[in-house]
XYZ file of C-alpha atoms in Angstrom:
601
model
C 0.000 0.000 0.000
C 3.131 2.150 0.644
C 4.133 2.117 -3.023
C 0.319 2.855 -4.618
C 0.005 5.870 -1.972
C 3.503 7.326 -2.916
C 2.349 6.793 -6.560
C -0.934 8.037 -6.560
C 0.645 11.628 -4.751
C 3.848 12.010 -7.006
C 1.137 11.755 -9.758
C -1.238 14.062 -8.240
C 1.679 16.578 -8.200
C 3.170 15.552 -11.302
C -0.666 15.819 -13.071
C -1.631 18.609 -11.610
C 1.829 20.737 -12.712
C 1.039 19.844 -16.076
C -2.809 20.381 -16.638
C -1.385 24.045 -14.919
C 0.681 23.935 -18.283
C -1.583 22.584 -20.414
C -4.745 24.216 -18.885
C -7.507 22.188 -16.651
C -9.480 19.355 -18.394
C -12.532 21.122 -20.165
C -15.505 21.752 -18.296
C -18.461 20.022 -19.914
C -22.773 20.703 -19.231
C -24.552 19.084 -16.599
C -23.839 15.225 -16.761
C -26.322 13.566 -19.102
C -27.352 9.847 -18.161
C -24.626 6.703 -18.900
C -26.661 5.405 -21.661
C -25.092 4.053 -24.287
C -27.865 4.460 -26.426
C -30.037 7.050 -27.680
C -33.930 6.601 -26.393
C -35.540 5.210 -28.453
C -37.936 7.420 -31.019
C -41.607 8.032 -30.314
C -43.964 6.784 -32.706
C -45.867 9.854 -33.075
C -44.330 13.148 -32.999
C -46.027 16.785 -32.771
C -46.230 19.004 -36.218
C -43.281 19.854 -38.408
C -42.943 23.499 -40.226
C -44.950 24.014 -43.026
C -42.546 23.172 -45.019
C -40.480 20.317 -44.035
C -36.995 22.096 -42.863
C -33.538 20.988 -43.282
C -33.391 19.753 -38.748
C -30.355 21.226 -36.945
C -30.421 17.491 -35.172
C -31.462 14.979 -37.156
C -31.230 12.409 -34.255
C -34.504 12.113 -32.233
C -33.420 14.564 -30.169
C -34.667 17.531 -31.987
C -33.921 21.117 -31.109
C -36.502 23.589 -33.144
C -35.177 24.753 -36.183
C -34.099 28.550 -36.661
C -35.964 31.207 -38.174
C -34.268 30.967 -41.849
C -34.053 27.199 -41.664
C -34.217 26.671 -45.995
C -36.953 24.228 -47.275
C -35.028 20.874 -48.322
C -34.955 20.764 -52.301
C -32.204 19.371 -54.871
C -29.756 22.142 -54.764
C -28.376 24.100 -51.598
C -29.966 27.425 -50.524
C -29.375 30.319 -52.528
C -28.449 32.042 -49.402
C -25.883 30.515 -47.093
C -24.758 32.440 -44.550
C -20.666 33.319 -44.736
C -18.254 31.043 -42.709
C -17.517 31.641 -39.517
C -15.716 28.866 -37.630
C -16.861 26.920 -34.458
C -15.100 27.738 -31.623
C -13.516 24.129 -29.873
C -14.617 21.297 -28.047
C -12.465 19.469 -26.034
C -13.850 15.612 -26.255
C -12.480 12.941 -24.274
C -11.208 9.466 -25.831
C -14.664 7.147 -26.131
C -14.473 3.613 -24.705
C -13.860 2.862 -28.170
C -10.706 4.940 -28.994
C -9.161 4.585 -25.743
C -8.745 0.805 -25.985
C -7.540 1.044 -29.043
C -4.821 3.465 -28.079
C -3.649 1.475 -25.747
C -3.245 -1.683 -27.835
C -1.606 -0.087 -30.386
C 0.685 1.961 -27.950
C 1.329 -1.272 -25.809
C 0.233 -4.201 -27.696
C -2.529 -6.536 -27.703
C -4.129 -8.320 -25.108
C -3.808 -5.775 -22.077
C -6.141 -6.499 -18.933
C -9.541 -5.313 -19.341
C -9.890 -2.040 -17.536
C -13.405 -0.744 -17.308
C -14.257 3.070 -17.910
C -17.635 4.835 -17.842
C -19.902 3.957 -20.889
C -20.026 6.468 -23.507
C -23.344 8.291 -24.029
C -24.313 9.296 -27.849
C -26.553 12.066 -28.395
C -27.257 13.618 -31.295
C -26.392 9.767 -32.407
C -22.158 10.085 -31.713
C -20.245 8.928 -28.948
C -17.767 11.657 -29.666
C -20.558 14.487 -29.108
C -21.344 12.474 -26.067
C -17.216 12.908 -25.227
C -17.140 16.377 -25.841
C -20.656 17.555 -23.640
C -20.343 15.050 -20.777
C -18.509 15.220 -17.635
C -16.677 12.471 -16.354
C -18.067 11.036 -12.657
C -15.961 10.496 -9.779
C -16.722 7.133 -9.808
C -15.462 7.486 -13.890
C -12.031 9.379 -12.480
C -11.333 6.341 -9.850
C -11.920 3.724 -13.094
C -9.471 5.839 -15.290
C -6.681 5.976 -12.451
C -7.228 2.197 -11.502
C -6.870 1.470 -15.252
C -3.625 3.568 -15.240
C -2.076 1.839 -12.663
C -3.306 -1.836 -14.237
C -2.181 -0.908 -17.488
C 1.460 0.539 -16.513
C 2.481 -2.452 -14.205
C 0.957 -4.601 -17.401
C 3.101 -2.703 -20.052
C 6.310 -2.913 -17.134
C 5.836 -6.800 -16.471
C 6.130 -8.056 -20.031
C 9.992 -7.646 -21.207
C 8.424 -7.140 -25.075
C 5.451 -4.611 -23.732
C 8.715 -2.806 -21.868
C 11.135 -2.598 -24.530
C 8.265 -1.585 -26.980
C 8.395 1.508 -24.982
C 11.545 1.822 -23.011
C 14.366 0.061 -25.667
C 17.207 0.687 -23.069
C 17.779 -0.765 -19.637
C 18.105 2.309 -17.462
C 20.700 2.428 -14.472
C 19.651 5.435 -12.788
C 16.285 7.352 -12.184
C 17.391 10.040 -14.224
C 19.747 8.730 -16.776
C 19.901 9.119 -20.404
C 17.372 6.388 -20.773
C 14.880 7.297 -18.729
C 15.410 10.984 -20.079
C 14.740 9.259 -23.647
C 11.649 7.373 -22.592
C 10.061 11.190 -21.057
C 11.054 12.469 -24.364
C 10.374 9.787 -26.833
C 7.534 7.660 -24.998
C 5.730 11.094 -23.672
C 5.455 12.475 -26.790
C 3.761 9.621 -28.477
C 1.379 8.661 -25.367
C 0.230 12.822 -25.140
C -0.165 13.028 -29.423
C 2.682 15.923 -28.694
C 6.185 17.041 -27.720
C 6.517 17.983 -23.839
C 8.328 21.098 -22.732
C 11.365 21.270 -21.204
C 9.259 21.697 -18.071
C 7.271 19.301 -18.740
C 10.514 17.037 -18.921
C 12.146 18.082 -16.270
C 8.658 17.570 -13.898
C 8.050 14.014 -15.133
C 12.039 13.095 -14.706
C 11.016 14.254 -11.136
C 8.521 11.574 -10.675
C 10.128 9.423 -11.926
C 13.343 9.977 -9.275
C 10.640 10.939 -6.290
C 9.193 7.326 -6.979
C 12.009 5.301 -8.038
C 12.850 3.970 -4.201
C 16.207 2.471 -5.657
C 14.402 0.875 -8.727
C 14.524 3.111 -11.529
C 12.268 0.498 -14.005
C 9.422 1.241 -11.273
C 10.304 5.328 -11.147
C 9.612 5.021 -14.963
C 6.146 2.626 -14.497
C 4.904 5.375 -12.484
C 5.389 7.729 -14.835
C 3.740 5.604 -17.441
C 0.641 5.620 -14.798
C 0.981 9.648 -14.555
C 0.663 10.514 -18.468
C -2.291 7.461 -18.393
C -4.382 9.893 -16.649
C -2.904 12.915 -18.206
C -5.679 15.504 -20.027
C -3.067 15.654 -22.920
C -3.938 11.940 -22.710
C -7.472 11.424 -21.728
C -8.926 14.168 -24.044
C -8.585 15.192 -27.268
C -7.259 19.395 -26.196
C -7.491 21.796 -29.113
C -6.390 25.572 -28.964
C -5.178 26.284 -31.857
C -2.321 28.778 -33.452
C -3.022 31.994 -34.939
C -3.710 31.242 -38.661
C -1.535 32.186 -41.850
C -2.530 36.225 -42.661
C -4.214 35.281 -46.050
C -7.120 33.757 -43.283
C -9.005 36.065 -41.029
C -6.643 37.229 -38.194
C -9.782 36.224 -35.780
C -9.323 33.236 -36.519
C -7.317 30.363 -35.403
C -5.923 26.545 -37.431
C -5.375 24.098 -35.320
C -1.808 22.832 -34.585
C -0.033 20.601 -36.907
C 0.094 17.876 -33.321
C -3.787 18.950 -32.922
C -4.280 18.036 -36.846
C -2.502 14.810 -35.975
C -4.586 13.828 -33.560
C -7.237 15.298 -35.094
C -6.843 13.124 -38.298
C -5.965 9.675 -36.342
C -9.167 9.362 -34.293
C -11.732 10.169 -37.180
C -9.481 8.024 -40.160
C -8.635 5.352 -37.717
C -10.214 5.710 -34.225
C -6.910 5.762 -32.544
C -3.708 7.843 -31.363
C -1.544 8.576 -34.157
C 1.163 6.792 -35.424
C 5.032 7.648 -35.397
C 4.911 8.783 -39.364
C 1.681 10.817 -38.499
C 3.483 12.456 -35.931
C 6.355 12.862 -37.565
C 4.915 14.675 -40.000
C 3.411 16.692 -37.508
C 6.781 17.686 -36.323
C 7.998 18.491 -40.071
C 5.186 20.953 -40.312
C 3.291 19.136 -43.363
C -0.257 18.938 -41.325
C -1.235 22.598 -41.283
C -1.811 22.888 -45.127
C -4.608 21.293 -47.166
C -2.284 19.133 -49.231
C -0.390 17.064 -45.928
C -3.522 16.787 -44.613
C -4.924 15.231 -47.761
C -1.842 13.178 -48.238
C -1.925 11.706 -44.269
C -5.296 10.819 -44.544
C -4.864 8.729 -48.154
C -2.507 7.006 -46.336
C -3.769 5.831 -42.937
C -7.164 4.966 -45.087
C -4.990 1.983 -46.559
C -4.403 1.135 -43.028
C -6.502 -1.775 -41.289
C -7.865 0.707 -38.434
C -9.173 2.599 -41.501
C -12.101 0.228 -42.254
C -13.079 -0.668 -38.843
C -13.235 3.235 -38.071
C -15.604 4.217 -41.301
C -18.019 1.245 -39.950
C -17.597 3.061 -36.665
C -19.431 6.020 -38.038
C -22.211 4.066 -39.898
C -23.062 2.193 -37.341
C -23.496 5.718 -34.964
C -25.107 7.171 -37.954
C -27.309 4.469 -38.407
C -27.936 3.651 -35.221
C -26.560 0.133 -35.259
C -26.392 -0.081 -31.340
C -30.364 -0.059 -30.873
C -30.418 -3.459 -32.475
C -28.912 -4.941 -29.459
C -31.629 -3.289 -27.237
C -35.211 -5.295 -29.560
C -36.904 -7.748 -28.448
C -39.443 -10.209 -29.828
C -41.611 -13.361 -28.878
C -40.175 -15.933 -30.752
C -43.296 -17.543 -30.456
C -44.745 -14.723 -32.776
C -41.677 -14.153 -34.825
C -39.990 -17.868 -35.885
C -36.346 -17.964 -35.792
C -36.062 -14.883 -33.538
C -32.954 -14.807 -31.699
C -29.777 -13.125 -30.681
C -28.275 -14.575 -33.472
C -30.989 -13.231 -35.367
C -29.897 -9.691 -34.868
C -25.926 -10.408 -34.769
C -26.511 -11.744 -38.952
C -28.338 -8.264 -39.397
C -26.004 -5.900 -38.052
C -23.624 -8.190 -40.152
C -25.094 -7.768 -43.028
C -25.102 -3.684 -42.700
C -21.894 -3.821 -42.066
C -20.846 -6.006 -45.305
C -23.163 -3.379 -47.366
C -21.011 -0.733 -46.035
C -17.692 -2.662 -46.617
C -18.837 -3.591 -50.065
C -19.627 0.081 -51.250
C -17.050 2.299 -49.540
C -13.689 -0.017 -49.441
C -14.217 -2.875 -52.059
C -16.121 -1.176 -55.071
C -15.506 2.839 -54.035
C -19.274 3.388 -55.157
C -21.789 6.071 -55.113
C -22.530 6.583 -51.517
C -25.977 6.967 -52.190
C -26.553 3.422 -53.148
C -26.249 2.632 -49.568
C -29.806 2.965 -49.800
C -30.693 1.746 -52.724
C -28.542 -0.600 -54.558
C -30.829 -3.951 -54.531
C -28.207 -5.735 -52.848
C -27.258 -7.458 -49.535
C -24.736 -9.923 -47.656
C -26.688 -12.805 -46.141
C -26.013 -15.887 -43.953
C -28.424 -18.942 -43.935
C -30.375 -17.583 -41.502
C -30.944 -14.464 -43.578
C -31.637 -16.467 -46.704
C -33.703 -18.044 -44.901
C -35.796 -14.732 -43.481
C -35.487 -13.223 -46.755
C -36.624 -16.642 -48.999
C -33.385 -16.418 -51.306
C -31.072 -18.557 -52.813
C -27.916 -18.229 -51.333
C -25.415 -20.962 -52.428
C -22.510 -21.133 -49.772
C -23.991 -19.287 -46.716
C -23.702 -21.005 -43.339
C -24.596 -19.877 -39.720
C -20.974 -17.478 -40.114
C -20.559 -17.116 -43.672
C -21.709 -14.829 -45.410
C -22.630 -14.593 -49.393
C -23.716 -12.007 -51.331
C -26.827 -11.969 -53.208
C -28.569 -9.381 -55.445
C -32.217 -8.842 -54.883
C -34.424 -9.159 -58.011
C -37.767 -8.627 -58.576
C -39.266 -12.010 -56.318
C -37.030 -9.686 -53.430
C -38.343 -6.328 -53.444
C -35.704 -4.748 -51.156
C -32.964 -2.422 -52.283
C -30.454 -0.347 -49.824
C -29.987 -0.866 -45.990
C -33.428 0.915 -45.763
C -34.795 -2.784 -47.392
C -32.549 -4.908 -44.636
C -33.628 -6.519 -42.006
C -31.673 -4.257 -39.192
C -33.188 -1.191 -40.303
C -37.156 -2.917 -40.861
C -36.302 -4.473 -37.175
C -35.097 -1.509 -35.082
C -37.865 0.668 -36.388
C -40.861 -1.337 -35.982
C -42.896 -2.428 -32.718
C -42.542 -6.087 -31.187
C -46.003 -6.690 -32.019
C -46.268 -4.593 -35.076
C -45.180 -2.767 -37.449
C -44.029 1.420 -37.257
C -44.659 3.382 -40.647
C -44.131 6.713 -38.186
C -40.932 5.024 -36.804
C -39.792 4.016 -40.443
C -40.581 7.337 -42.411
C -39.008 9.471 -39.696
C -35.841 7.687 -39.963
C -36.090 8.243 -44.098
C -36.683 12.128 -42.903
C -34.063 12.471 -40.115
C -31.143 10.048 -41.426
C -31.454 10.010 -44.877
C -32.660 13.307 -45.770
C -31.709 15.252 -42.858
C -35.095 17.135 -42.277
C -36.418 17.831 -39.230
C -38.899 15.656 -37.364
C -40.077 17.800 -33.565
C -41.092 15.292 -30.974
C -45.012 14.882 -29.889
C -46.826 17.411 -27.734
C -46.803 15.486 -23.945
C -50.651 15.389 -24.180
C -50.945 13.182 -27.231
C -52.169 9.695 -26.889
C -49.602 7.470 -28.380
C -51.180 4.163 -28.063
C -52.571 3.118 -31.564
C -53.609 -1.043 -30.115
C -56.704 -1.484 -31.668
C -59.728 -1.466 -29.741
C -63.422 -2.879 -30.231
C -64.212 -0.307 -32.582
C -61.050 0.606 -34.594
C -60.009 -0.312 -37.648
C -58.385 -3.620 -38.261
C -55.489 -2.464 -40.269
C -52.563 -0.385 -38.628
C -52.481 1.988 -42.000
C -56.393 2.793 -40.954
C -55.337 3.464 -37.562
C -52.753 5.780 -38.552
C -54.796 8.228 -41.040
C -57.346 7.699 -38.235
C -54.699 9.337 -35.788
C -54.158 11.850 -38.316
C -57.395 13.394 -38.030
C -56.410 14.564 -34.849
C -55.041 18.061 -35.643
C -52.511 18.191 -33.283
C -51.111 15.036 -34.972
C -51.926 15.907 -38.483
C -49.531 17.815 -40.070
C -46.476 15.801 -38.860
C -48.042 12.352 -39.615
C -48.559 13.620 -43.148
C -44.926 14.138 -43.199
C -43.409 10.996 -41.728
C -46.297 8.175 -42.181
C -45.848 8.607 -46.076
C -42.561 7.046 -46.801
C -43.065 4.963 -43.671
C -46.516 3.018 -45.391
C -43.810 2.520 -48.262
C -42.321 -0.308 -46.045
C -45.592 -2.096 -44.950
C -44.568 -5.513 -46.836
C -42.248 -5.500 -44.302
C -43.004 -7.384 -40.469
C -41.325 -6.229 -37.534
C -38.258 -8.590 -38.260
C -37.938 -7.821 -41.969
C -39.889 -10.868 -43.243
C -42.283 -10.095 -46.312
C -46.014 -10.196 -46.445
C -48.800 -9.530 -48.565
C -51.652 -9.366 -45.773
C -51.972 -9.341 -42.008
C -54.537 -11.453 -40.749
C -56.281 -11.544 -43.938
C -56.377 -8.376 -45.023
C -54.421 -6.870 -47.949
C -51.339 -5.063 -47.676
C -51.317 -1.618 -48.778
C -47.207 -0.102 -49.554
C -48.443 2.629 -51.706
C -46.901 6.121 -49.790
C -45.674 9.052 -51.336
C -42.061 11.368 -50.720
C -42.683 15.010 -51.460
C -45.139 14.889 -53.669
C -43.827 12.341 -55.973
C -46.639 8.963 -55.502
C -44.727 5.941 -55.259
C -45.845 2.346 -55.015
C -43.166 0.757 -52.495
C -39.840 0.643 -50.363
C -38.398 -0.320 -53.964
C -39.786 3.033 -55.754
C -38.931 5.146 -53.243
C -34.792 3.742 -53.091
C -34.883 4.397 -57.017
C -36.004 8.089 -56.105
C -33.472 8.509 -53.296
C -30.541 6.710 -55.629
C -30.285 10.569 -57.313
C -31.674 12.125 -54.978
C -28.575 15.173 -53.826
C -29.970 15.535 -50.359
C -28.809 11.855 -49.892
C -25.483 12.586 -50.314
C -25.913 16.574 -48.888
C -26.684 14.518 -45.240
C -23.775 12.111 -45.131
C -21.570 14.889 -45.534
C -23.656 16.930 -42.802
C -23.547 13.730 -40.992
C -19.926 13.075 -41.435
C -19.016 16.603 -40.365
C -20.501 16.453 -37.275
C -18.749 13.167 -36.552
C -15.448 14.701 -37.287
C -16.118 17.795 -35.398
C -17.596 15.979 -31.967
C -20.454 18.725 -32.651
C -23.398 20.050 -34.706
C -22.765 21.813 -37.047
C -24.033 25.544 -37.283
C -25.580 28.276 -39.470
C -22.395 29.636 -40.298
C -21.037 26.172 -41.279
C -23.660 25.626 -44.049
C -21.356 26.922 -46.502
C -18.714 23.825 -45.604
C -21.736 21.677 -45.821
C -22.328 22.948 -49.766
C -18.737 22.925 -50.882
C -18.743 19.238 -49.401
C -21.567 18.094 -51.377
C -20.230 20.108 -54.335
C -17.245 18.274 -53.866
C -19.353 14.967 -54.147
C -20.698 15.709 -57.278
C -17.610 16.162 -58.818
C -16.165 12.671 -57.110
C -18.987 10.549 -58.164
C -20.083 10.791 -54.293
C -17.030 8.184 -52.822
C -17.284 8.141 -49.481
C -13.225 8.066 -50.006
C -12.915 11.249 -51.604
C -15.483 12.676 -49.111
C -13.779 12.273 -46.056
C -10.271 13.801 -47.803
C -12.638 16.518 -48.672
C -13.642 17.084 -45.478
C -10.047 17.074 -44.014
C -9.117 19.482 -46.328
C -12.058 22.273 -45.854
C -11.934 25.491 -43.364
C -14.324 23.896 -40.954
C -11.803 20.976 -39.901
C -8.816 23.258 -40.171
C -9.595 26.426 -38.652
C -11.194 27.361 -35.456
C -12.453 30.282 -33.679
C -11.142 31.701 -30.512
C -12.675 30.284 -27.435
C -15.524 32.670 -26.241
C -16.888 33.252 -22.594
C -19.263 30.620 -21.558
C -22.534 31.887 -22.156
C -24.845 29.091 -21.568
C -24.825 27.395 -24.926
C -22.156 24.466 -25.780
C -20.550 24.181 -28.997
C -20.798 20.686 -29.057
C -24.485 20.886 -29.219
C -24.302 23.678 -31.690
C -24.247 26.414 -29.749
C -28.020 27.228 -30.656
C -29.935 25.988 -27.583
């Protein structure tokens, strides 16, 4: 207990020395609850705008839209406000990223340390990172972890000379002076100061009792629950003078970092860094040139299935339940074959083909197991209970897209029934980025038949709609959402529930269409498709909504599509490369509103 207690107060001083250098961890809002997941949507929300608006939050979470909030329609609005740069969030590593730094700092196979569950609103665990605080209970996990991970790293002669590569005979030798140098700046993303240096050499001595390998684990512990460790910490450098002197480009270290944990979802590497050092990451073509590179890296595809499974809300699947007794062949593995398949979709078009991102959803196509086949009534030659074939859906299969999969007909539909409100308002929040509000507290929400209702839910639903309170947004969302009625609440086909017809006919905008099939050939060129993946995609990158001022990014990113043939490849060096991932504004007095939620609440 001697040692740990020594420890844990040469780190207290040694921590809290260099968060006075660095500046405090960042303060965040009021704590929101350690979900993982977002709640789940209500079936029937209140009335949109007149016209349906391009939402500020496309995530179930809904804040109202402002004033000059443009109608959605093919092109981008003739009048987009002038950029002005977000000022910065400071988001912590997710559960996700922080793992991952450590294996690929350390090695694999480290013991698993527990840390407080990430929270995703707004649909993105780094937005969640960048508005929540950590709880003590979170701050004890994170030191325990430290102090696990360093004696780990310190016990394993590989793990050790990963790190170390010299055998050090004093607590302040040349080695050890190396591994503050060399090892700090690649665990904190950046090189220390002198200070810095000569502090953590300190440590090191002050808790070396004789042993200088265990003066050096310590330190290890210390930077483990560093904030140059823990969180991502942007400030910023006064920009070249052809920008606006107000403004502010992040650091060629902060671009580093900045570039790892969206292309890769981990700390950057020693080339990264090293160009970092060189200077080559505060203009548009080192950026571009980084990120082409670590997207040929293996991190690279399990980072862009990261974001489409935040985007499309992957993690709910995990969360719906169904009687097997209603729903045959219902089961965990069930759900684990259709998260699968989204993922192979997603595989398929960005990495293996470089397609049109748009025919995410609607290229008639899909990756299937037997137990898929099987839901789906195909003909899959090769598929077993792990394997995986893929099949293209013809005209006996009326899907097309992920928005024809089972994942995406399962998480938005009821256990007992189907959810055309919970279906078209993903098709208006996800795909097209409009704004759905949530439902006035006084509305009835149940739609179980009773004695005298209706015997189809469709009836039920323009039934509900006569309600004016529930009117105008139902004509919105229930629309596209009837367009998926062949469709149970598992993803099986049907022509008629309990003897009654089907009815799929629905409509999007105006334009009458007769099923999910139609409406994926009308969203396959549709440009608001690809507008919200790059909306989507910003905010991911930026741990934030996105603002007013920021719509101009939004439409030179979805310019920039066009002229790509929408690759999701292309989009994301795009991205990199524009004035809202490169420049920053100075941070302003706290006034209330976060950036991370978009500063508009």
């Amino acid at each position: 207990m001697r040692r740990r207690r020594l420890s844990l107060a040469a780190i207290a001083i040694g921590a809290t020395l260099l968060a006075c250098e660095e500046g405090p961890p960042p303060t965040a809002p009021a704590p929101l609850p350690p979900t993982v997941d977002a709640p789940e949507a209500d079936p029937s929300p209140a009335p949109p705008p007149e016209t349906p608006a391009e939402s500020d939050d496309p995530a179930g979470d809904t804040p109202e839209p402002p004033d000059d909030a443009p109608a959605p329609r093919p092109d981008p609005p003739a009048q987009t406000p002038a950029f002005v740069p977000s000022a910065p969030v400071m988001a912590r590593l997710t559960a996700t990223q922080y793992r991952n730094t450590l294996a690929d700092l350390f090695g694999p196979d480290l013991p698993a340390t527990p840390v407080e569950a990430d929270t995703n609103p707004h649909l993105y665990y780094g937005i969640g990172a960048a508005t929540t605080e950590v709880s003590a209970g979170g701050v004890e996990q994170y030191a325990d972890a430290a102090f696990d991970i360093a004696a780990a790293v310190f016990a394993a002669p590989e793990r050790r000379a990963r790190i170390l590569g010299c055998v050090p005979q004093a607590a302040d030798d040349a080695c050890i002076r190396a591994f503050v140098r060399d090892t700090g700046r690649r665990i904190l993303r950046r090189p220390l100061t002198a200070a810095e240096q000569d502090r953590w050499l300190t440590v090191a001595a002050a808790t070396a009792e004789g042993a200088p390998l265990r003066g050096a684990e310590t330190v290890l512990a210390g930077w483990l629950q560093s904030p140059s460790f823990l969180y991502r910490i942007e400030r910023g450098e006064p920009a070249p003078a052809a920008d606006d002197p107000d403004r502010l480009r992040y650091t060629a270290y902060e671009m580093a970092t900045r570039l790892a944990y969206l292309v890769t979802n981990s700390t950057p590497d020693a080339e990264l860094l090293d160009a970092a050092e060189r200077g080559d990451l505060v203009e548009p073509a080192g950026i571009a040139a980084q990120t082409r590179r670590l997207l040929a890296t293996p991190r690279a595809r399990d980072a862009v299935q990261a974001f489409f499974a935040q985007y499309l809300d992957l993690p709910r699947l995990a969360r719906v339940q169904r009687d097997p007794a209603d729903y045959p062949g219902f089961d965990a593995h069930l759900l684990w074959a259709m998260e699968t398949e989204v993922k192979l979709l997603v595989d398929d078009v960005v990495f293996r083909r470089g397609a049109d991102i748009r025919e995410l959803f609607s290229a008639p196509r899909g990756y299937v197991n037997s137990t898929l086949a099987a839901l789906y009534g195909v003909d899959a030659p090769g598929a077993a209970g792990s394997i995986f074939v893929p099949v293209d859906f013809g005209e006996g299969t009326p899907r097309a897209g992920v928005l024809g999969l089972a994942a995406f007909l399962t998480m938005n539909a009821h256990p007992s029934e189907t959810s055309p409100t919970l279906r078209g308002k993903f098709v208006r929040e996800r795909v097209l980025c409009q704004s759905v509000p949530p439902p006035p507290d006084d509305i009835d929400l149940n739609l179980a038949p009773g004695e005298d209702d209706p015997p189809t839910l469709r009836e039920r639903l323009e039934q509900h709609r006569d309600d004016p309170a529930c009117s105008s947004c139902h004509r919105f969302i229930d629309p596209p959402g009837f367009l998926f009625e062949h469709f149970d609440s598992i993803g099986r086909h049907r022509e008629a529930v309990d003897g009654f017809p089907i009815d799929a006919t629905g409509e999007l905008d105006g334009t009458p269409l007769d099923d999910s099939v139609d409406l994926a050939t009308l969203l396959r060129d549709d440009p608001r498709v690809g507008r919200c993946i790059a909306r989507q995609l910003y905010r991911y990158a930026n741990n934030r909504l996105d603002t007013i001022d920021e719509r101009a990014i939004i439409d030179e990113l979805q310019a920039a599509m066009v002229d790509d043939d929408y690759a999701f490849d292309r989009l994301l060096v795009a991205l990199v490369q524009s004035r809202g991932f490169r420049l920053i504004s100075p941070p302003v007095e706290d006034d209330g509103t976060n950036p991370a939620d978009g500063g508009e609440r």
